[in-house]
Tab-separated table of C-alpha atoms and ligand atoms in Angstrom:
chain	number	residue	atom	x	y	z
A	1	MET	CA	105.382	-312.158	-162.034
A	2	GLN	CA	103.028	-315.042	-161.368
A	3	LYS	CA	103.860	-318.825	-161.139
A	4	ASN	CA	101.811	-319.568	-164.371
A	5	GLU	CA	103.764	-316.747	-166.334
A	6	ILE	CA	106.722	-317.199	-168.872
A	7	LEU	CA	108.056	-313.899	-170.036
A	8	ARG	CA	110.316	-313.803	-173.021
A	9	ILE	CA	112.362	-311.367	-175.001
A	10	TYR	CA	114.260	-311.493	-178.377
A	11	GLY	CA	117.283	-309.632	-179.510
A	12	THR	CA	120.952	-309.876	-179.648
A	13	ASP	CA	122.510	-307.569	-177.038
A	14	TYR	CA	122.148	-310.536	-174.564
A	15	LYS	CA	122.991	-308.712	-171.433
A	16	ASP	CA	120.950	-305.809	-171.835
A	17	MET	CA	117.824	-307.722	-173.195
A	18	THR	CA	118.274	-310.078	-169.996
A	19	LYS	CA	118.308	-307.098	-167.786
A	20	ARG	CA	115.191	-305.739	-169.415
A	21	LEU	CA	113.491	-309.010	-168.944
A	22	LEU	CA	114.405	-309.319	-165.375
A	23	ASP	CA	113.197	-305.724	-164.673
A	24	GLU	CA	109.790	-306.685	-166.150
A	25	ALA	CA	109.660	-309.896	-164.098
A	26	GLU	CA	110.670	-307.702	-161.032
A	27	LEU	CA	113.064	-310.457	-160.179
A	28	TYR	CA	114.361	-308.213	-157.062
A	29	THR	CA	110.804	-308.509	-155.516
A	30	HIS	CA	111.096	-312.134	-155.084
A	31	ILE	CA	114.186	-311.868	-152.950
A	32	THR	CA	114.617	-311.348	-149.219
A	33	PRO	CA	117.251	-308.357	-148.519
A	34	GLY	CA	120.572	-309.766	-147.722
A	35	ALA	CA	119.886	-313.407	-149.148
A	36	ARG	CA	122.712	-315.357	-150.255
A	37	ILE	CA	121.966	-315.846	-154.093
A	38	GLY	CA	123.143	-318.997	-156.098
A	39	ILE	CA	123.248	-318.691	-159.810
A	40	LYS	CA	123.371	-322.022	-161.653
A	41	PRO	CA	124.368	-321.874	-165.198
A	42	ASN	CA	124.866	-324.807	-167.460
A	43	LEU	CA	128.626	-325.501	-168.022
A	44	VAL	CA	128.443	-328.889	-169.005
A	45	ALA	CA	131.901	-328.961	-170.568
A	46	PRO	CA	134.628	-326.230	-171.711
A	47	VAL	CA	132.831	-325.164	-174.703
A	48	PRO	CA	131.916	-321.520	-175.706
A	49	ALA	CA	128.173	-320.553	-175.511
A	50	ASP	CA	128.110	-320.051	-179.304
A	51	PHE	CA	128.640	-323.890	-179.681
A	52	GLY	CA	125.114	-324.452	-178.316
A	53	ALA	CA	126.086	-326.130	-175.227
A	54	THR	CA	126.630	-323.701	-172.208
A	55	THR	CA	124.910	-320.654	-170.655
A	56	HIS	CA	126.075	-317.219	-172.265
A	57	PRO	CA	128.065	-315.427	-169.712
A	58	GLU	CA	126.155	-311.993	-171.027
A	59	VAL	CA	122.994	-313.473	-169.640
A	60	VAL	CA	124.642	-314.199	-166.368
A	61	ALA	CA	126.027	-310.603	-166.448
A	62	GLY	CA	122.765	-309.161	-166.869
A	63	ILE	CA	121.466	-311.182	-163.890
A	64	ILE	CA	124.375	-310.007	-161.688
A	65	GLU	CA	123.868	-306.429	-162.759
A	66	HIS	CA	120.212	-306.445	-162.136
A	67	LEU	CA	120.784	-307.933	-158.550
A	68	LYS	CA	123.585	-305.521	-157.705
A	69	GLU	CA	121.275	-302.525	-158.942
A	70	HIS	CA	119.132	-303.844	-156.272
A	71	GLY	CA	121.201	-303.921	-153.558
A	72	PHE	CA	122.298	-307.661	-153.553
A	73	THR	CA	125.956	-308.610	-153.024
A	74	ASP	CA	126.446	-312.051	-151.953
A	75	ILE	CA	126.082	-313.758	-155.412
A	76	ARG	CA	127.951	-316.906	-156.205
A	77	ILE	CA	128.026	-319.104	-159.291
A	78	ILE	CA	127.257	-322.867	-158.558
A	79	GLU	CA	128.301	-325.379	-161.211
A	80	GLY	CA	129.682	-328.851	-161.931
A	81	SER	CA	130.571	-329.982	-165.554
A	82	TRP	CA	129.758	-333.420	-166.813
A	83	VAL	CA	131.750	-336.502	-165.862
A	84	GLY	CA	134.771	-336.493	-168.191
A	85	ASP	CA	135.374	-332.770	-168.015
A	86	LYS	CA	136.692	-330.357	-165.153
A	87	THR	CA	134.512	-327.362	-164.193
A	88	GLU	CA	137.600	-325.315	-163.498
A	89	ASP	CA	138.110	-325.562	-167.346
A	90	SER	CA	134.726	-324.728	-167.982
A	91	PHE	CA	134.842	-321.788	-165.700
A	92	GLU	CA	137.921	-320.460	-167.879
A	93	TYR	CA	136.754	-321.032	-171.342
A	94	CYS	CA	133.158	-320.157	-170.948
A	95	GLY	CA	134.017	-316.804	-169.623
A	96	TYR	CA	133.312	-317.265	-166.116
A	97	ASN	CA	136.580	-316.351	-164.499
A	98	ALA	CA	136.117	-313.056	-166.320
A	99	LEU	CA	132.653	-312.363	-164.711
A	100	LYS	CA	134.092	-313.205	-161.372
A	101	GLU	CA	137.015	-310.525	-162.032
A	102	LYS	CA	134.528	-307.934	-163.236
A	103	TYR	CA	131.822	-308.463	-160.804
A	104	GLY	CA	133.680	-309.609	-157.606
A	105	ILE	CA	131.380	-312.604	-157.352
A	106	THR	CA	132.477	-316.084	-156.144
A	107	LEU	CA	132.743	-319.292	-158.217
A	108	VAL	CA	131.814	-322.515	-156.643
A	109	ASP	CA	133.102	-326.009	-158.275
A	110	THR	CA	130.551	-328.581	-157.191
A	111	GLN	CA	133.250	-331.285	-158.247
A	112	LYS	CA	135.357	-330.086	-155.447
A	113	GLU	CA	132.636	-330.062	-152.823
A	114	LYS	CA	131.343	-332.326	-150.133
A	115	SER	CA	127.778	-333.444	-150.116
A	116	TYR	CA	124.987	-334.187	-147.901
A	117	SER	CA	122.153	-336.835	-148.245
A	118	VAL	CA	118.485	-336.012	-148.598
A	119	PRO	CA	116.116	-339.020	-148.090
A	120	HIS	CA	113.130	-339.236	-150.426
A	121	GLY	CA	111.005	-342.413	-149.738
A	122	ASP	CA	112.951	-345.526	-150.194
A	123	ILE	CA	116.013	-343.793	-151.845
A	124	SER	CA	118.146	-340.827	-150.959
A	125	VAL	CA	120.021	-338.141	-153.204
A	126	ASN	CA	123.378	-336.643	-152.467
A	127	ILE	CA	123.444	-332.946	-152.883
A	128	CYS	CA	126.728	-330.492	-152.832
A	129	ASN	CA	126.972	-328.519	-149.843
A	130	CYS	CA	126.689	-325.185	-151.785
A	131	VAL	CA	122.972	-325.768	-152.140
A	132	ARG	CA	122.271	-325.461	-148.590
A	133	ASP	CA	124.449	-322.266	-148.567
A	134	VAL	CA	122.385	-320.248	-150.583
A	135	ASP	CA	118.720	-318.694	-149.698
A	136	PHE	CA	117.789	-318.074	-153.154
A	137	MET	CA	118.588	-320.055	-156.416
A	138	ILE	CA	118.368	-318.555	-160.004
A	139	ASN	CA	118.712	-321.248	-162.392
A	140	VAL	CA	119.914	-320.431	-165.835
A	141	PRO	CA	119.785	-323.502	-168.127
A	142	VAL	CA	120.110	-323.620	-171.907
A	143	LEU	CA	117.399	-325.063	-174.057
A	144	LYS	CA	119.010	-328.167	-175.796
A	145	GLY	CA	118.182	-331.632	-177.152
A	146	HIS	CA	119.401	-334.644	-175.125
A	147	CYS	CA	120.492	-337.993	-176.652
A	148	GLN	CA	118.771	-339.822	-173.781
A	149	THR	CA	116.145	-337.426	-172.207
A	150	ASN	CA	115.151	-335.755	-175.569
A	151	ILE	CA	115.224	-332.392	-174.137
A	152	THR	CA	117.283	-330.904	-171.110
A	153	CYS	CA	116.354	-327.417	-169.671
A	154	ALA	CA	115.286	-326.341	-166.241
A	155	LEU	CA	114.638	-329.627	-164.362
A	156	LYS	CA	117.491	-331.670	-165.472
A	157	ASN	CA	120.129	-328.806	-165.094
A	158	MET	CA	119.890	-329.394	-161.350
A	159	LYS	CA	122.037	-332.218	-162.131
A	160	GLY	CA	125.157	-330.310	-162.091
A	161	LEU	CA	124.666	-329.803	-158.171
A	162	ILE	CA	125.402	-333.462	-157.338
A	163	PRO	CA	128.839	-335.185	-157.049
A	164	ASN	CA	130.144	-336.896	-160.082
A	165	SER	CA	129.601	-340.473	-158.211
A	166	GLU	CA	125.845	-339.633	-157.844
A	167	LYS	CA	125.734	-338.486	-161.628
A	168	ARG	CA	126.867	-341.941	-162.519
A	169	ARG	CA	124.361	-343.400	-159.903
A	170	PHE	CA	121.646	-341.237	-161.595
A	171	HIS	CA	122.271	-342.843	-164.946
A	172	SER	CA	122.261	-346.334	-163.406
A	173	MET	CA	118.702	-345.591	-162.263
A	174	GLY	CA	117.530	-344.471	-165.651
A	175	LEU	CA	117.761	-340.750	-165.088
A	176	HIS	CA	113.824	-339.901	-165.179
A	177	LYS	CA	113.000	-340.881	-161.499
A	178	PRO	CA	116.089	-339.520	-159.934
A	179	ILE	CA	115.814	-336.019	-161.638
A	180	ALA	CA	112.264	-335.771	-160.604
A	181	ILE	CA	113.378	-336.546	-157.020
A	182	LEU	CA	116.275	-334.248	-157.008
A	183	ASN	CA	113.900	-331.312	-158.085
A	184	SER	CA	111.737	-332.338	-154.824
A	185	ALA	CA	114.983	-331.786	-152.945
A	186	ILE	CA	116.258	-328.706	-154.626
A	187	LYS	CA	114.126	-325.764	-154.962
A	188	GLN	CA	114.893	-323.461	-157.850
A	189	ASP	CA	113.435	-320.136	-156.986
A	190	PHE	CA	113.638	-318.391	-160.442
A	191	ILE	CA	114.408	-319.504	-163.897
A	192	VAL	CA	116.143	-317.640	-166.706
A	193	VAL	CA	116.266	-319.763	-169.898
A	194	ASP	CA	119.211	-319.222	-172.234
A	195	HIS	CA	117.351	-319.897	-175.582
A	196	ILE	CA	119.808	-318.011	-177.561
A	197	CYS	CA	121.439	-320.734	-179.570
A	198	GLY	CA	120.844	-324.200	-177.970
A	199	ASP	CA	122.066	-327.520	-179.693
A	200	LEU	CA	118.544	-329.079	-180.517
A	201	VAL	CA	120.427	-332.507	-180.895
A	202	SER	CA	123.298	-332.712	-178.415
A	203	GLU	CA	123.728	-331.686	-174.813
A	204	GLY	CA	127.434	-331.126	-175.661
A	205	GLY	CA	126.690	-328.813	-178.406
A	206	GLY	CA	128.238	-328.330	-181.909
A	207	ASN	CA	125.021	-327.685	-184.017
A	208	PRO	CA	123.928	-324.286	-182.489
A	209	TYR	CA	120.348	-323.249	-183.569
A	210	TYR	CA	119.671	-319.411	-183.084
A	211	SER	CA	116.450	-318.296	-181.659
A	212	ASN	CA	118.030	-315.227	-179.885
A	213	CYS	CA	115.619	-315.666	-177.033
A	214	VAL	CA	115.629	-315.391	-173.188
A	215	MET	CA	112.926	-316.584	-171.196
A	216	ALA	CA	112.285	-316.114	-167.366
A	217	GLY	CA	109.711	-317.820	-165.083
A	218	LEU	CA	109.054	-319.361	-161.747
A	219	ASP	CA	107.971	-322.899	-162.470
A	220	PRO	CA	110.584	-325.272	-163.623
A	221	VAL	CA	107.990	-327.982	-164.591
A	222	LEU	CA	105.764	-325.519	-166.340
A	223	ILE	CA	108.590	-324.073	-168.439
A	224	ASP	CA	109.941	-327.687	-169.362
A	225	SER	CA	106.592	-328.629	-170.469
A	226	TYR	CA	106.497	-325.723	-172.689
A	227	LEU	CA	109.577	-326.209	-174.231
A	228	CYS	CA	108.996	-329.982	-174.738
A	229	LYS	CA	106.104	-328.779	-176.750
A	230	LEU	CA	108.089	-326.466	-178.650
A	231	MET	CA	110.687	-329.151	-179.669
A	232	GLY	CA	108.075	-331.411	-180.951
A	233	TYR	CA	107.867	-333.836	-178.191
A	234	THR	CA	104.969	-335.090	-175.827
A	235	LEU	CA	105.384	-335.157	-172.123
A	236	ASP	CA	105.392	-339.042	-172.655
A	237	ASP	CA	108.535	-338.650	-174.422
A	238	VAL	CA	110.189	-336.831	-171.395
A	239	PRO	CA	108.963	-338.673	-168.469
A	240	TYR	CA	110.932	-336.774	-165.853
A	241	ILE	CA	108.690	-333.850	-166.409
A	242	LYS	CA	105.469	-335.645	-165.523
A	243	LEU	CA	107.254	-337.459	-162.403
A	244	ALA	CA	108.236	-333.876	-161.298
A	245	ALA	CA	104.743	-332.637	-161.627
A	246	GLU	CA	103.398	-335.758	-159.722
A	247	ALA	CA	106.034	-335.043	-156.905
A	248	GLY	CA	104.616	-331.517	-156.451
A	249	VAL	CA	107.404	-329.590	-158.095
A	250	GLY	CA	105.299	-327.766	-160.407
A	251	CYS	CA	102.465	-327.854	-162.803
A	252	SER	CA	102.715	-329.449	-166.379
A	253	ASP	CA	99.282	-328.276	-167.673
A	254	LEU	CA	99.821	-325.840	-170.521
A	255	SER	CA	96.439	-324.599	-170.371
A	256	THR	CA	97.440	-322.492	-167.426
A	257	LEU	CA	100.284	-321.119	-169.149
A	258	SER	CA	100.228	-317.260	-169.528
A	259	MET	CA	103.069	-316.438	-172.110
A	260	ARG	CA	104.093	-312.916	-172.744
A	261	THR	CA	106.740	-311.437	-174.986
A	262	ILE	CA	108.445	-308.015	-173.692
A	263	ASP	CA	108.575	-305.524	-176.397
A	264	GLY	CA	106.506	-307.482	-178.660
A	265	ASP	CA	103.418	-306.176	-180.534
A	266	GLY	CA	100.914	-307.626	-178.369
A	267	THR	CA	100.217	-310.901	-180.054
A	268	GLU	CA	101.934	-314.177	-179.126
A	269	LYS	CA	103.504	-315.990	-182.217
A	270	GLU	CA	104.444	-319.725	-181.679
A	271	GLU	CA	108.126	-320.169	-182.508
A	272	ILE	CA	108.904	-323.033	-184.751
A	273	LEU	CA	111.903	-325.301	-183.928
A	274	PRO	CA	113.188	-327.811	-186.650
A	275	ARG	CA	112.315	-331.125	-185.861
A	276	THR	CA	115.577	-333.025	-185.150
A	277	HIS	CA	114.606	-336.305	-184.253
A	278	SER	CA	116.829	-337.866	-186.955
A	279	LEU	CA	118.966	-338.871	-183.713
A	280	PHE	CA	116.525	-341.763	-183.557
A	281	LYS	CA	118.425	-343.654	-186.389
A	282	LEU	CA	121.709	-343.277	-184.582
A	283	LYS	CA	120.072	-344.547	-181.370
A	284	ASP	CA	118.880	-347.606	-182.969
A	285	LYS	CA	122.595	-348.698	-183.579
A	286	ALA	CA	123.017	-348.682	-179.821
A	287	GLU	CA	121.952	-350.966	-177.019
A	288	ASP	CA	122.043	-348.446	-174.026
A	289	VAL	CA	121.898	-349.574	-170.618
A	290	ASP	CA	122.283	-347.075	-167.670
A	291	THR	CA	124.785	-344.790	-169.726
A	292	CYS	CA	126.681	-341.656	-168.554
A	293	SER	CA	125.786	-338.603	-170.784
A	294	ALA	CA	129.446	-337.989	-171.789
A	295	CYS	CA	129.851	-341.461	-172.866
A	296	TYR	CA	126.502	-341.487	-174.712
A	297	GLU	CA	127.176	-337.931	-176.575
A	298	SER	CA	130.496	-339.403	-177.614
A	299	LEU	CA	129.029	-342.387	-179.189
A	300	MET	CA	126.377	-340.153	-181.046
A	301	GLU	CA	128.895	-338.028	-182.293
A	302	ALA	CA	130.962	-341.050	-183.681
A	303	LEU	CA	127.970	-342.544	-185.230
A	304	SER	CA	126.913	-339.285	-186.944
A	305	ARG	CA	130.382	-339.063	-188.688
A	306	LEU	CA	130.135	-342.694	-189.707
A	307	GLU	CA	126.761	-341.931	-191.120
A	308	GLU	CA	128.086	-339.061	-193.043
A	309	GLU	CA	130.801	-341.485	-194.599
A	310	GLY	CA	128.210	-343.920	-195.559
A	311	ILE	CA	130.052	-346.607	-193.277
A	312	LEU	CA	127.288	-346.673	-190.616
A	313	ASP	CA	124.961	-349.133	-192.624
A	314	ASN	CA	127.909	-351.708	-192.639
A	315	LEU	CA	127.495	-352.237	-188.994
A	316	THR	CA	125.080	-354.700	-188.535
A	317	GLU	CA	125.359	-355.552	-184.741
A	318	LYS	CA	124.155	-353.340	-182.010
A	319	ILE	CA	126.848	-351.530	-180.123
A	320	CYS	CA	126.459	-351.949	-176.285
A	321	ILE	CA	126.951	-349.159	-173.894
A	322	GLY	CA	126.596	-348.268	-170.484
A	323	GLN	CA	127.018	-349.058	-166.702
A	324	GLY	CA	124.552	-352.079	-167.179
A	325	TYR	CA	127.158	-354.088	-168.862
A	326	ARG	CA	129.841	-354.068	-166.080
A	327	GLY	CA	130.925	-357.721	-165.461
A	328	LYS	CA	129.032	-358.934	-168.581
A	329	THR	CA	130.356	-360.408	-171.713
A	330	GLY	CA	129.601	-359.471	-175.373
A	331	GLU	CA	130.760	-358.876	-178.852
A	332	PHE	CA	131.482	-355.010	-179.156
A	333	GLY	CA	131.051	-352.377	-176.502
A	334	ILE	CA	132.024	-348.858	-175.712
A	335	GLY	CA	133.821	-347.927	-172.476
A	336	ASN	CA	135.455	-349.438	-169.779
A	337	CYS	CA	132.167	-350.893	-168.718
A	338	THR	CA	132.198	-353.219	-171.297
A	339	ARG	CA	135.892	-354.296	-170.659
A	340	LEU	CA	134.749	-357.948	-170.687
A	341	PHE	CA	133.410	-357.816	-174.205
A	342	LYS	CA	135.301	-359.516	-177.250
A	343	HIS	CA	136.192	-356.124	-178.536
A	344	PHE	CA	135.681	-352.875	-176.827
A	345	VAL	CA	136.831	-348.987	-176.966
A	346	PRO	CA	138.399	-348.318	-173.679
A	347	GLY	CA	138.163	-344.993	-171.850
A	348	CYS	CA	135.784	-343.733	-169.174
A	349	PRO	CA	134.250	-341.872	-171.068
A	350	PRO	CA	136.189	-342.661	-174.458
A	351	ASP	CA	136.202	-339.644	-176.596
A	352	SER	CA	134.242	-339.426	-180.009
A	353	ASP	CA	137.504	-339.717	-181.854
A	354	ALA	CA	138.519	-343.037	-180.136
A	355	ILE	CA	134.956	-344.419	-180.709
A	356	TYR	CA	134.915	-343.362	-184.333
A	357	GLU	CA	138.309	-345.248	-184.836
A	358	GLY	CA	137.025	-348.304	-182.858
A	359	ILE	CA	133.859	-348.655	-184.735
A	360	LYS	CA	135.523	-348.174	-187.910
A	361	ALA	CA	138.144	-350.704	-187.180
A	362	TYR	CA	135.470	-353.237	-186.116
A	363	VAL	CA	133.344	-352.852	-189.219
A	364	ASN	CA	136.467	-353.410	-191.407
A	365	LYS	CA	137.974	-356.137	-189.463
B	401	SF4	S1	132.570	-346.140	-169.388
B	401	SF4	FE1	130.532	-346.630	-168.050
B	401	SF4	S2	131.025	-345.254	-166.156
B	401	SF4	FE2	132.533	-344.826	-167.907
B	401	SF4	S3	131.555	-342.850	-168.771
B	401	SF4	FE3	130.929	-344.637	-170.019
B	401	SF4	S4	128.927	-345.662	-169.041
B	401	SF4	FE4	129.747	-344.126	-167.690
């Protein structure tokens, strides 16, 4: 497989189609014999894959079987859920403890790991130790929408390999630049995109949109650039992709892309994903300054419910949310960062029910 290629396969037998894809890509030829292999899924929260947020265990099973059939035995799954959820719960609920039992692999919870610092220009990033303990990294992201960065896939998935404190710091730095820097510091050697049923609106899932597709590639920038277009965004809408390209992580020029469908009829048909930019209306209700993902997702979920109930239009003021409001005063805020506000919904992060009730009470006061 060449760096400018993306291979894809469609079907519903997720494990077998993943193996077929990896055989075609000859994944094993890219790995040095005896290498320690890290597989990085997306287990953002303890929710099953058909919810649209997490990597299907069947896809990871297909990767493991491909590796084992070619003599690789040192395989570990490395992941840390988002701030507010425990990775150990995600391993259980998302079917990864079962993978461990079945295949005798290791699970590494990055929320429990120590980290090392990698300097980059005038800043540095802290990365969990498990990253330098692997020789070959297979990234297995889910293509999803994201309330702050519009899309999340290969590049942003590396965020599960930093400590929770660093995730908060990334949000305080505006996400895009630190995500690009993180990808300069962590090399992903092979990417398998779970494009089976990602939620096109929310990183946390809940609205799965079925494509029944798995893709493979070598360049995370090229993959994200392609998926950005597929979701109806331009590269200007997702600045971290361009920043990663400028940092030398990969190529964002889609004119170089060679796309091939395995078991297709030889013609490449462009998939059309529904446009989901309705989130913009909800975003308009919030004044976000450096907000953690889980906090923002909860707010969007609560606003969506309020909109369905016709209550949202009664909210005339902007709601403040994010670390940028620490130590500041204001009218109405979400999360402990806004604890000095006249009204605020406590929690770090508060869940969507609490936010929903808090906004409803505020609107009806
Ligand atoms: S309250 Fe502040 S620190 Fe806590 S999750 Fe929300 S934005 Fe992040």
